[in-house]
Coordinates of C-alpha atoms in Angstrom, one line a residue:
M26 CA 103.4 37.2 58.7
I27 CA 106.0 34.4 58.5
P28 CA 108.1 34.7 55.4
N29 CA 108.7 31.9 52.9
I30 CA 112.2 30.5 53.1
K31 CA 113.9 28.7 50.2
E32 CA 117.3 26.9 50.7
F33 CA 119.5 26.5 47.7
C34 CA 121.9 23.6 47.3
A35 CA 121.0 22.2 50.7
G36 CA 122.8 18.9 50.4
A37 CA 126.1 20.4 49.3
F38 CA 126.2 23.0 52.1
R39 CA 125.1 20.4 54.7
D40 CA 128.0 18.1 53.6
L41 CA 130.4 21.0 53.9
R42 CA 129.2 22.0 57.3
E43 CA 129.1 18.5 58.8
N44 CA 132.0 16.7 57.1
L45 CA 134.5 19.4 56.4
Y46 CA 133.9 22.2 58.9
L47 CA 132.7 19.8 61.7
V48 CA 129.6 21.9 62.5
S49 CA 126.5 19.7 63.3
T50 CA 123.1 20.7 62.0
E51 CA 121.9 21.2 65.6
D52 CA 124.8 23.6 66.5
Y53 CA 124.2 25.4 63.2
I54 CA 120.5 26.0 63.9
D55 CA 121.2 26.8 67.6
E56 CA 123.6 29.6 66.5
W57 CA 120.6 31.4 64.9
N58 CA 118.4 31.4 68.1
L59 CA 119.1 35.1 68.6
T60 CA 117.8 37.2 71.5
E61 CA 116.0 40.5 70.7
D62 CA 119.2 42.5 71.3
Q63 CA 121.2 40.2 68.9
L64 CA 118.6 40.3 66.2
S65 CA 119.8 43.4 64.4
A66 CA 121.5 43.8 61.0
T67 CA 124.0 46.5 60.2
E68 CA 125.4 47.9 57.0
G69 CA 129.0 46.9 56.2
A70 CA 132.0 49.0 55.6
G71 CA 131.7 48.6 51.8
R72 CA 129.5 50.5 49.3
S73 CA 127.3 47.6 48.3
G74 CA 124.7 48.4 50.9
S75 CA 124.6 44.8 52.1
L76 CA 123.3 44.0 55.6
F77 CA 125.2 41.9 58.0
C78 CA 124.2 40.0 61.1
F79 CA 126.2 37.9 63.5
S80 CA 125.0 34.6 64.9
R81 CA 124.6 34.1 68.6
T82 CA 128.3 33.5 69.4
K83 CA 129.5 35.4 66.3
K84 CA 130.8 32.2 64.8
F85 CA 128.8 32.8 61.6
I86 CA 127.7 35.8 59.6
F87 CA 124.7 36.2 57.3
K88 CA 124.9 38.8 54.6
T89 CA 122.3 40.0 52.1
I90 CA 123.5 39.5 48.5
F91 CA 122.3 40.3 45.0
R92 CA 120.5 37.8 42.7
S93 CA 123.5 37.9 40.4
E94 CA 125.7 36.7 43.2
V95 CA 123.2 33.9 43.9
D96 CA 123.5 32.8 40.3
S97 CA 127.3 32.9 40.5
L98 CA 127.3 30.6 43.5
I99 CA 124.7 28.2 42.1
S100 CA 126.6 27.9 38.8
M101 CA 129.9 27.0 40.6
I102 CA 128.6 25.0 43.6
K103 CA 129.7 21.6 42.3
K104 CA 133.2 22.7 41.6
Y105 CA 133.3 24.7 44.9
H106 CA 132.1 21.7 46.9
K107 CA 134.7 19.4 45.3
Y108 CA 137.5 22.0 45.6
C109 CA 136.9 22.6 49.4
H110 CA 137.2 18.8 50.0
Q111 CA 140.3 18.6 47.9
Q112 CA 141.8 21.8 49.4
P113 CA 141.1 21.7 53.1
D114 CA 143.5 24.7 53.6
T115 CA 141.5 26.9 51.2
L116 CA 141.1 30.5 52.3
I117 CA 138.0 31.2 50.3
M118 CA 135.2 32.2 52.7
R119 CA 133.6 29.1 54.3
M120 CA 130.1 29.3 52.9
M121 CA 127.6 27.4 55.1
G122 CA 124.2 28.1 53.4
L123 CA 122.3 30.1 50.8
Y124 CA 118.7 31.2 51.3
C125 CA 115.9 33.3 49.8
F126 CA 113.3 35.0 52.0
S127 CA 110.0 36.2 50.4
R128 CA 106.5 37.3 51.4
D129 CA 103.4 36.3 49.6
S130 CA 101.8 39.7 50.3
V131 CA 104.6 41.7 48.6
A132 CA 105.2 41.1 44.9
A133 CA 108.7 40.5 43.7
N134 CA 110.1 41.0 47.2
F135 CA 113.0 38.6 47.5
T136 CA 115.9 38.8 50.0
Y137 CA 118.9 36.6 49.3
V138 CA 121.1 35.7 52.3
L139 CA 124.5 34.0 52.4
V140 CA 125.7 32.4 55.6
F141 CA 129.5 32.0 56.0
G142 CA 132.0 31.4 58.7
N143 CA 133.5 34.4 60.5
V144 CA 137.1 34.6 59.5
M145 CA 138.2 36.2 62.7
W146 CA 136.2 34.1 65.2
S147 CA 138.4 32.7 68.0
G148 CA 135.9 31.0 70.2
I149 CA 133.5 31.8 73.0
E150 CA 135.7 31.5 76.0
K151 CA 138.6 34.0 76.1
P152 CA 138.3 35.2 72.5
L153 CA 141.4 37.0 71.1
K154 CA 141.2 40.7 70.5
I155 CA 141.6 41.7 66.9
H156 CA 143.9 44.7 66.9
Q157 CA 144.0 45.4 63.1
V158 CA 141.7 44.6 60.2
F159 CA 142.6 45.0 56.6
D160 CA 140.3 44.6 53.5
L161 CA 142.6 44.6 50.5
K162 CA 142.0 44.3 46.8
G163 CA 145.5 45.1 45.4
R164 CA 144.5 48.1 43.3
R165 CA 146.0 51.6 43.4
T166 CA 144.2 54.4 45.0
K167 CA 142.1 56.7 42.8
T168 CA 143.2 60.3 43.0
L169 CA 140.0 61.6 41.2
R170 CA 136.6 61.2 42.8
F171 CA 133.2 62.6 42.0
H172 CA 132.2 63.4 45.6
Q173 CA 134.0 64.4 48.8
E174 CA 135.0 61.3 50.8
E175 CA 136.2 61.4 54.3
E176 CA 138.3 58.3 54.2
E177 CA 141.5 59.6 55.8
E178 CA 140.4 57.5 58.8
P179 CA 139.5 53.8 58.1
L180 CA 135.8 53.3 58.0
M181 CA 134.5 51.2 60.9
G182 CA 138.1 50.3 61.8
V183 CA 138.6 48.4 58.5
Q184 CA 141.7 49.6 56.7
K185 CA 141.8 49.6 52.9
D186 CA 144.6 49.5 50.4
K187 CA 145.0 53.3 50.8
H188 CA 145.6 52.9 54.5
L189 CA 148.2 50.1 54.3
E190 CA 151.4 51.1 55.9
R191 CA 152.9 47.8 56.8
L192 CA 153.9 44.4 55.5
F193 CA 153.0 41.0 56.8
Y194 CA 155.8 38.7 57.8
T195 CA 154.4 35.2 58.1
E196 CA 157.7 33.4 58.5
N197 CA 157.5 29.6 57.8
Y198 CA 153.8 29.9 56.6
R199 CA 154.7 32.3 53.8
R200 CA 155.3 29.7 51.0
Q201 CA 152.2 27.6 51.8
L202 CA 150.1 30.7 52.3
V203 CA 151.0 32.3 48.9
Q204 CA 150.6 28.9 47.1
Q205 CA 147.1 28.4 48.7
L206 CA 146.0 31.9 47.8
A207 CA 147.2 31.3 44.2
A208 CA 145.1 28.1 44.0
D209 CA 142.0 29.8 45.4
V210 CA 142.3 32.8 43.1
N211 CA 142.6 30.5 40.1
L212 CA 139.3 28.8 41.0
L213 CA 137.6 32.2 41.1
K214 CA 139.3 33.3 37.9
D215 CA 138.0 30.1 36.1
H216 CA 134.5 31.1 37.1
N217 CA 135.0 34.7 35.8
L218 CA 134.7 36.2 39.3
M219 CA 136.4 39.4 40.4
D220 CA 136.3 42.3 42.9
Y221 CA 137.0 39.9 45.8
S222 CA 139.0 41.1 48.8
L223 CA 141.7 39.6 51.1
L224 CA 140.5 40.0 54.7
I225 CA 143.3 40.1 57.2
G226 CA 142.7 40.2 61.0
I227 CA 145.7 40.5 63.3
H228 CA 146.0 39.8 67.0
H229 CA 149.1 41.3 68.6
C230 CA 150.5 38.8 71.2
E231 CA 151.7 40.0 74.5
E232 CA 155.2 38.9 75.7
D233 CA 153.9 36.4 78.2
E234 CA 151.0 35.1 76.0
E235 CA 151.1 31.4 75.3
I236 CA 150.8 30.4 71.7
E237 CA 149.9 26.8 71.5
P238 CA 148.1 24.8 68.7
T239 CA 144.5 24.0 69.4
P240 CA 143.4 21.6 66.6
T241 CA 140.2 20.6 68.4
H242 CA 139.1 24.1 69.3
P243 CA 135.7 25.0 67.8
S244 CA 137.2 28.0 66.0
C245 CA 139.3 25.7 63.8
M246 CA 136.2 24.3 62.0
G247 CA 138.2 21.7 60.1
S248 CA 141.9 20.7 59.7
S249 CA 143.3 23.8 57.9
Q250 CA 146.9 24.5 58.9
F251 CA 146.0 28.2 58.8
R252 CA 143.3 27.8 61.5
L253 CA 145.0 25.6 64.1
Y254 CA 145.6 28.4 66.7
K255 CA 142.2 29.5 67.8
G256 CA 141.1 29.9 64.2
G257 CA 144.3 31.6 63.0
F258 CA 148.1 30.9 62.7
P259 CA 151.0 32.5 64.6
A260 CA 153.9 34.4 63.0
N261 CA 156.2 37.2 64.0
G262 CA 154.6 37.7 67.4
E263 CA 151.1 38.0 65.9
I264 CA 148.2 35.7 65.1
Y265 CA 146.8 36.0 61.6
Y266 CA 143.2 35.5 60.5
I267 CA 143.1 35.4 56.7
G268 CA 140.3 34.8 54.2
I269 CA 139.1 35.7 50.7
I270 CA 135.7 37.4 51.0
D271 CA 133.1 38.9 48.7
C272 CA 134.0 36.5 45.9
L273 CA 130.8 36.1 44.0
T274 CA 130.9 39.1 41.6
Y275 CA 130.6 37.9 38.0
Y276 CA 132.3 39.9 35.3
G277 CA 129.3 40.0 33.0
A278 CA 127.7 42.5 30.7
M279 CA 126.9 45.2 33.3
K280 CA 130.5 45.0 34.7
K281 CA 131.9 45.3 31.2
I282 CA 129.8 48.5 30.7
A283 CA 131.0 49.9 34.1
H284 CA 134.6 49.0 33.2
S285 CA 134.3 50.8 29.8
F286 CA 133.0 54.0 31.5
K287 CA 135.5 54.0 34.4
S288 CA 138.4 53.3 32.0
L289 CA 137.8 56.8 30.6
L290 CA 138.7 58.3 34.0
W291 CA 141.2 55.8 35.6
N292 CA 143.7 53.2 34.4
K293 CA 143.1 49.5 35.0
E294 CA 145.5 49.5 38.0
Q295 CA 143.0 51.7 39.9
L296 CA 139.9 49.8 39.1
S297 CA 138.1 46.9 40.9
T298 CA 135.8 46.4 37.9
V299 CA 138.2 44.7 35.5
Q300 CA 138.4 41.4 33.7
A301 CA 138.7 38.3 36.0
Q302 CA 142.1 37.3 34.5
F303 CA 143.6 40.8 35.0
Y304 CA 142.1 41.0 38.5
A305 CA 143.6 37.6 39.5
T306 CA 147.0 38.5 38.2
R307 CA 147.1 41.8 39.9
F308 CA 145.7 40.3 43.2
L309 CA 148.4 37.6 43.3
K310 CA 151.2 40.1 42.5
Y311 CA 149.9 42.2 45.4
V312 CA 149.8 39.2 47.7
N313 CA 153.5 38.4 47.0
A314 CA 154.4 42.0 47.8
I315 CA 152.6 42.3 51.1
F316 CA 153.7 38.9 52.3
P317 CA 157.5 39.2 51.9
A318 CA 159.8 36.3 52.4
G319 CA 162.2 36.3 55.3
E320 CA 162.1 37.9 58.7
Q321 CA 160.9 41.4 59.5
P322 CA 163.9 43.8 59.7
S323 CA 164.7 45.3 63.0
V324 CA 164.4 48.8 61.5
S325 CA 161.9 50.2 59.0
P326 CA 163.8 52.0 56.2
F327 CA 162.0 53.3 53.2
T328 CA 160.9 50.3 51.1
P329 CA 160.7 50.7 47.3
C330 CA 157.2 49.8 46.1
A331 CA 155.0 50.2 43.1
A332 CA 154.1 53.8 42.4
T333 CA 150.6 54.9 43.1
N334 CA 148.7 56.8 40.5
E335 CA 149.1 60.0 42.6
E336 CA 152.9 59.5 42.7
E337 CA 153.0 59.0 38.9
N338 CA 151.0 62.2 38.5
L339 CA 153.4 64.1 40.7
T340 CA 156.4 62.8 38.7
V341 CA 154.7 64.0 35.5
L342 CA 153.9 67.3 37.1
L343 CA 157.5 67.9 38.1
Q344 CA 158.7 67.1 34.6
S345 CA 156.1 69.3 33.0
I346 CA 157.0 72.3 35.3
R347 CA 160.6 71.8 34.3
G348 CA 159.6 71.9 30.6
V349 CA 158.0 75.3 31.3
L350 CA 160.9 76.6 33.3
I351 CA 163.6 75.9 30.8
K352 CA 161.7 77.9 28.2
N353 CA 163.3 80.8 30.2
T354 CA 160.6 83.4 29.8
A355 CA 162.2 86.9 29.5
A356 CA 162.2 88.8 32.8
S357 CA 159.9 91.8 33.2
S358 CA 161.6 95.1 32.9
S359 CA 158.5 97.3 33.5
L360 CA 156.4 95.3 36.0
S361 CA 153.3 96.2 33.9
E362 CA 149.8 95.3 34.8
E363 CA 149.6 93.0 31.8
E364 CA 152.6 91.0 33.1
F365 CA 151.1 90.6 36.5
T366 CA 147.8 89.2 35.1
A367 CA 149.3 87.1 32.4
Q368 CA 148.3 83.4 32.5
P369 CA 149.7 81.6 29.4
V370 CA 148.9 77.9 29.0
H371 CA 151.4 75.3 27.8
T372 CA 150.5 71.9 26.5
I373 CA 153.2 69.3 27.0
A374 CA 153.2 65.7 25.9
M375 CA 154.8 63.6 28.7
P376 CA 155.4 59.8 28.9
S377 CA 153.7 58.0 31.7
Q378 CA 155.1 55.1 33.7
N379 CA 153.4 52.6 31.5
G380 CA 154.8 54.2 28.3
D381 CA 151.7 55.9 27.2
A382 CA 151.8 59.6 26.2
I383 CA 150.0 62.0 28.5
S384 CA 148.9 65.5 27.4
V385 CA 149.5 67.8 30.3
S386 CA 148.2 71.4 30.4
I387 CA 150.3 73.8 32.4
K388 CA 148.9 77.3 33.2
E389 CA 151.8 79.5 34.3
Y390 CA 150.9 82.5 36.4
A391 CA 152.7 85.8 35.8
P392 CA 155.7 84.2 34.1
A393 CA 157.6 87.4 33.3
I394 CA 157.2 88.5 36.9
F395 CA 158.6 85.3 38.4
A396 CA 161.4 85.4 35.8
K397 CA 162.2 88.9 37.2
L398 CA 162.3 87.6 40.8
R399 CA 164.5 84.6 39.8
Q400 CA 166.8 87.0 38.1
E401 CA 167.0 89.2 41.2
W402 CA 167.7 86.3 43.5
N403 CA 170.2 84.8 41.1
R404 CA 168.2 81.6 40.5
N405 CA 168.8 80.0 37.1
P406 CA 165.6 78.5 35.6
Q407 CA 167.5 75.7 33.9
E408 CA 169.1 74.7 37.3
I409 CA 165.8 74.9 39.1
G410 CA 164.2 72.8 36.3
D411 CA 166.9 70.2 36.5
D412 CA 166.6 70.1 40.3
L413 CA 162.9 69.2 39.9
L414 CA 163.7 66.0 38.0
V415 CA 163.2 64.0 41.2
P416 CA 163.5 60.2 40.6
L417 CA 160.4 58.3 41.5
L418 CA 162.0 56.4 44.4
Q419 CA 163.3 59.7 45.9
L420 CA 159.8 61.2 45.5
Q421 CA 158.3 58.2 47.3
A422 CA 160.8 58.5 50.1
N423 CA 160.8 62.3 50.6
R424 CA 157.3 63.5 49.8
V425 CA 155.4 64.6 52.9
N426 CA 151.9 65.7 53.7
I427 CA 151.4 69.4 54.6
F428 CA 149.5 69.7 57.9
A429 CA 147.3 72.5 59.2
E430 CA 147.3 73.4 62.9
N431 CA 144.3 71.2 63.5
G432 CA 146.1 68.2 62.0
S433 CA 144.2 68.1 58.7
I434 CA 146.1 67.5 55.5
T435 CA 146.1 70.5 53.1
G436 CA 148.5 69.4 50.4
T437 CA 151.8 67.6 49.5
S438 CA 155.3 68.9 49.6
I439 CA 158.1 67.4 47.4
P440 CA 161.7 68.5 48.0
S441 CA 163.8 68.9 44.9
V442 CA 166.9 66.7 44.2
S443 CA 169.2 69.0 46.1
K444 CA 166.5 69.8 48.7
K445 CA 167.1 73.5 47.8
Y446 CA 163.5 73.9 46.5
T447 CA 160.2 72.5 47.4
V448 CA 157.1 72.0 45.3
E449 CA 153.8 72.2 47.2
T450 CA 150.3 71.4 46.0
V451 CA 147.8 73.8 47.5
P452 CA 144.1 74.4 47.3
Q453 CA 142.7 76.4 44.4
R454 CA 141.6 79.2 46.6
D455 CA 145.2 79.6 48.1
A456 CA 146.7 79.7 44.6
H457 CA 144.3 82.3 43.4
T458 CA 144.8 84.4 46.6
F459 CA 148.5 84.4 46.0
F460 CA 148.1 85.3 42.4
A461 CA 146.0 88.3 43.4
F462 CA 148.8 89.2 45.8
I463 CA 151.6 88.9 43.3
S464 CA 151.9 92.6 42.4
T465 CA 152.3 93.8 46.0
Y466 CA 154.4 90.7 46.9
T467 CA 156.9 91.3 44.0
K468 CA 157.4 95.0 44.7
Y469 CA 158.0 94.3 48.4
M470 CA 160.4 91.5 47.7
L471 CA 162.4 93.6 45.2
Q472 CA 162.6 96.6 47.6
N473 CA 163.6 94.4 50.6
P474 CA 166.1 91.8 49.6
D475 CA 166.7 90.9 53.3
T476 CA 163.1 89.9 53.8
Y477 CA 162.2 86.7 55.7
I478 CA 159.1 86.1 53.6
C479 CA 159.5 82.9 51.6
K480 CA 160.9 83.2 48.1
V481 CA 158.4 81.9 45.5
V482 CA 159.9 81.1 42.1
G483 CA 156.8 80.0 40.3
V484 CA 153.0 79.3 40.5
Y485 CA 151.3 76.8 38.2
R486 CA 148.1 74.9 37.5
C487 CA 148.7 71.5 36.1
S488 CA 145.8 69.6 34.4
F489 CA 145.6 66.0 33.4
G490 CA 142.6 65.7 31.2
L491 CA 139.3 67.5 32.1
L492 CA 138.9 66.4 35.7
S493 CA 142.3 66.0 37.4
R494 CA 143.9 69.3 38.4
M495 CA 146.6 70.4 40.8
Y496 CA 147.7 73.9 41.9
V497 CA 151.4 74.2 42.6
I498 CA 153.7 76.7 44.2
V499 CA 157.5 76.3 43.8
M500 CA 159.6 78.0 46.5
E501 CA 162.8 77.8 48.4
N502 CA 162.9 75.0 50.9
P503 CA 162.9 76.2 54.5
E504 CA 164.9 73.2 55.6
Y505 CA 167.8 73.9 53.2
T506 CA 170.9 75.5 54.6
S507 CA 173.7 75.3 51.9
E508 CA 175.5 72.8 49.7
S509 CA 178.6 73.0 51.9
L510 CA 176.7 72.8 55.2
P511 CA 173.7 70.4 54.7
M512 CA 171.4 70.1 57.6
I513 CA 169.5 66.9 58.8
A514 CA 166.3 68.1 60.4
T515 CA 164.9 66.2 63.4
R516 CA 162.1 68.7 64.2
V517 CA 160.2 71.3 62.2
Y518 CA 158.3 74.0 64.0
S519 CA 155.5 75.9 62.2
L520 CA 154.3 78.7 64.5
Q521 CA 151.5 81.1 64.2
G522 CA 151.3 82.5 67.7
V523 CA 148.0 80.6 68.5
K524 CA 147.5 80.0 72.2
F525 CA 146.2 76.6 73.4
K526 CA 145.5 75.4 76.9
Q527 CA 145.6 71.8 76.0
P528 CA 148.9 70.5 74.5
V529 CA 148.9 67.6 72.1
P530 CA 151.7 65.3 70.8
A531 CA 153.7 66.4 67.7
L532 CA 152.3 65.4 64.3
K533 CA 154.2 62.7 62.4
D534 CA 153.6 62.0 58.8
T535 CA 153.0 58.2 58.9
G536 CA 153.5 58.0 55.2
A537 CA 157.1 59.3 55.5
K538 CA 158.6 57.8 58.6
S539 CA 162.0 59.2 57.9
R540 CA 160.8 62.8 58.0
P541 CA 161.0 65.0 61.1
A542 CA 158.1 65.5 63.5
I543 CA 156.0 68.6 62.9
F544 CA 155.4 70.9 65.9
F545 CA 152.8 73.7 66.1
D546 CA 152.0 76.2 68.8
R547 CA 149.8 73.7 70.6
N548 CA 152.8 71.4 71.2
L549 CA 155.6 74.0 71.4
D550 CA 158.0 72.7 74.0
R551 CA 161.0 75.0 73.9
T552 CA 162.5 78.4 73.2
F553 CA 165.0 79.2 70.4
C554 CA 168.2 81.0 71.2
M555 CA 169.4 83.2 68.3
G556 CA 172.2 84.8 70.3
S557 CA 173.5 88.1 68.9
Q558 CA 171.4 87.7 65.7
R559 CA 168.1 87.9 67.6
D560 CA 167.4 91.6 67.6
E561 CA 168.4 92.1 64.0
L562 CA 166.3 89.2 62.8
L563 CA 163.2 90.3 64.8
T564 CA 163.5 93.8 63.3
I565 CA 163.3 92.3 59.8
I566 CA 160.4 90.0 60.8
R567 CA 158.4 92.9 62.3
R568 CA 158.7 94.8 59.1
D569 CA 157.6 91.8 57.1
V570 CA 154.6 91.2 59.3
E571 CA 153.6 94.8 59.0
F572 CA 153.6 94.3 55.2
L573 CA 151.4 91.2 55.5
K574 CA 149.0 92.9 57.9
A575 CA 148.6 95.9 55.5
N576 CA 147.6 93.5 52.8
A577 CA 145.1 91.7 55.1
M578 CA 147.0 88.4 55.0
I579 CA 146.6 85.8 57.8
G580 CA 147.5 82.2 58.4
Y581 CA 151.2 82.6 57.8
S582 CA 153.7 80.7 59.9
M583 CA 157.2 81.2 61.1
V584 CA 159.2 78.0 60.3
L585 CA 162.1 77.0 62.5
V586 CA 164.1 73.9 61.9
V587 CA 166.1 71.9 64.6
G588 CA 168.7 69.3 63.6
S589 CA 172.3 68.6 63.0
L590 CA 174.8 69.8 60.4
V591 CA 176.6 67.3 58.3
I592 CA 180.2 68.0 59.3
P593 CA 183.2 65.9 58.1
E594 CA 184.8 64.0 60.9
G595 CA 187.7 65.9 62.5
E596 CA 186.7 69.3 61.0
H597 CA 185.8 72.3 63.2
V598 CA 182.9 74.5 62.4
D599 CA 183.6 78.2 62.3
T600 CA 180.4 79.7 63.8
A601 CA 181.0 83.1 62.3
L602 CA 181.4 81.6 58.8
V603 CA 178.3 79.5 59.3
Q604 CA 176.2 82.6 60.2
K605 CA 177.7 84.5 57.2
E606 CA 176.7 81.7 54.9
K607 CA 173.3 81.1 56.3
R608 CA 171.5 83.8 58.2
G609 CA 169.5 82.6 61.3
L610 CA 171.5 79.4 61.8
V611 CA 172.8 79.1 65.3
E612 CA 174.2 76.2 67.4
S613 CA 172.3 75.7 70.6
A614 CA 173.7 74.9 74.0
F615 CA 172.6 71.2 73.6
G616 CA 174.7 70.7 70.5
Q617 CA 171.8 71.0 68.1
W618 CA 171.5 73.6 65.4
V619 CA 168.5 75.9 65.1
L620 CA 167.5 77.6 61.8
L621 CA 165.1 80.5 61.8
A622 CA 164.0 79.6 58.3
G623 CA 161.4 82.2 57.3
I624 CA 157.7 83.2 57.0
Y625 CA 155.8 80.7 54.9
D626 CA 152.1 80.0 53.9
V627 CA 151.6 83.7 52.8
W628 CA 148.6 82.9 50.6
R629 CA 145.6 83.4 52.8
R630 CA 143.7 86.7 52.8
Y631 CA 141.2 87.8 55.4
G632 CA 138.1 87.7 53.2
K633 CA 134.3 87.4 53.7
R634 CA 134.5 83.7 54.7
E635 CA 137.3 84.5 57.3
I636 CA 135.3 87.4 58.7
V637 CA 132.4 85.1 59.4
S638 CA 134.6 82.5 61.0
S639 CA 136.5 85.0 63.2
S640 CA 133.2 86.5 64.3
I641 CA 132.0 83.1 65.5
S642 CA 135.3 82.6 67.3
A643 CA 134.9 86.0 69.0
L644 CA 131.4 85.1 70.2
R645 CA 132.7 81.8 71.6
G646 CA 135.6 83.7 73.4
S647 CA 138.2 81.5 71.5
V648 CA 140.0 84.2 69.5
Q649 CA 143.4 83.3 71.0
E650 CA 142.9 79.7 69.9
S651 CA 141.8 80.5 66.3
T652 CA 144.1 80.8 63.3
V653 CA 141.4 82.8 61.5
T654 CA 141.3 86.3 63.1
D655 CA 141.5 89.9 62.2
P656 CA 144.8 90.7 60.4
V657 CA 145.8 93.3 63.0
F658 CA 145.2 90.9 65.9
Y659 CA 146.9 88.1 64.0
A660 CA 150.0 90.2 63.4
E661 CA 150.2 91.4 67.0
R662 CA 149.8 87.9 68.4
F663 CA 152.3 86.5 65.9
I664 CA 155.0 89.0 66.9
D665 CA 154.3 88.7 70.7
S666 CA 154.7 85.0 70.5
L667 CA 157.8 85.1 68.5
E668 CA 159.5 87.7 70.8
A669 CA 158.7 85.4 73.7
R670 CA 160.0 82.3 72.1
V671 CA 163.1 83.6 70.2
T672 CA 165.7 84.6 72.9
K673 CA 169.3 85.8 73.0

């Protein structure tokens, strides 16, 4: 049965198509003569559930929209029509038609369709490849979600605000671009519209690629200065395709209710559902930030930027832990069972970045026990606490993701001000495993002061409200050497003895470009010469591994750091003095320094879940490649690998 089709505002859209976008009615109709293969709709990258379909040459797109969006467009069509003629450079999506499809046989079955120009269309012949696509709203990333989202990788290749790791240098276009976006956003704000996005498509030009204006090219669809180069504009060796899309969401009663509910969980900077005035102001502030003036610098240093909600939470977390540390809990004298199981909770009022007070709940695990360890290691809690007062800019520059062997991110690491300590966020299960291990760990660390197992100075659970919670372990930083001999790391090796046949490139934390590359067993590319220290160090490590094996611990890593010492010009380094000051620090034959830092990640026990996983690995014959194995096998493999890689 043929559906009924209703066209809204036909005269206005026909005028825009023919007189402004230079698209004849014949060409417009012909674009929708689709073959069987082309006649298919797909769901977009967003969460609205809208269906998309390209026209025959992909010049146009139709999208299913809600009735509320239809009402928004109809109510503003006169001003939109007039605005487009007055502002031919407008970057608001070029809307070509609005339709309703219905069937007489199905009651209340209406499908609303909006047709608009494809922002990134560059023609039929030799179309340009779009290398990057960004869909940006200008809001901060939420750190609290109700369901697990696998968004580490951009969905369908479209990168959102959380993926943005670059700026857009548009050279001479910058001033006109920002002004035009401001005018467009003001039109949307005046109609109480919000939740729109800035779509940016980028074509990376090759060195010999000719970039010439093509004002009569079909992709220009008008006379906009931002579309004179095959539908885009050139800057900084790239061609930009920019448009404001999804701009018909009205801030009405339902959105106000949604805003009221979401405001209980997140602040306004994290929400898309906010008042149109606030959304417009935030959006334009974001536009000015991502399109900086001037030329792109030849290097990419750390660029100060507005803090994300997660970074603000981490700053509050560090301040709260300091507040607990400086209370200076009395050190245990008896190592009683009650002290090992103690979990006092501290409530601390902390100011946030916007000046509001935040109530933070800190659960401190076994405080008297860790006070005893700090005392034995001569670590002053006041000094540790002060060292955790990391300025926000330093936190942004130095915080890094913690990678597992398979490349997945398991937490965040924040070096202290002096880099002597590091604060790591860990999964709840790891924190609880280590807490259950505290008694044995403490006794071993006190009996073996020369141990290579990492020195943990505190374990905490930090809660912001009812739903946001972080588990934190504070320990000595493996990259730290000493105050008089600071080391700049270029590579960090985290080795478990796992054997892989297929090597892969080293991991690099793209969010912290100044940090060293992370190497694992699968991309291990060298041996480490420890000279005369080798045998003594391996003897200690064997003893430590026997202890971990006896307690069914797996997943631990030997951390080695490669880099250079900061030595004043003209001064000579006394190797014997260096080794006395920092055990395991040796200069290699290539002029680099190698630090055998210690055994870290000692908070995973071989439990029921691991038994099942290792059994599957055994059936597959991939035990050598698995990080989850029997503790005895794990320890033997760990030592064998270390003995082979650490040489004299």
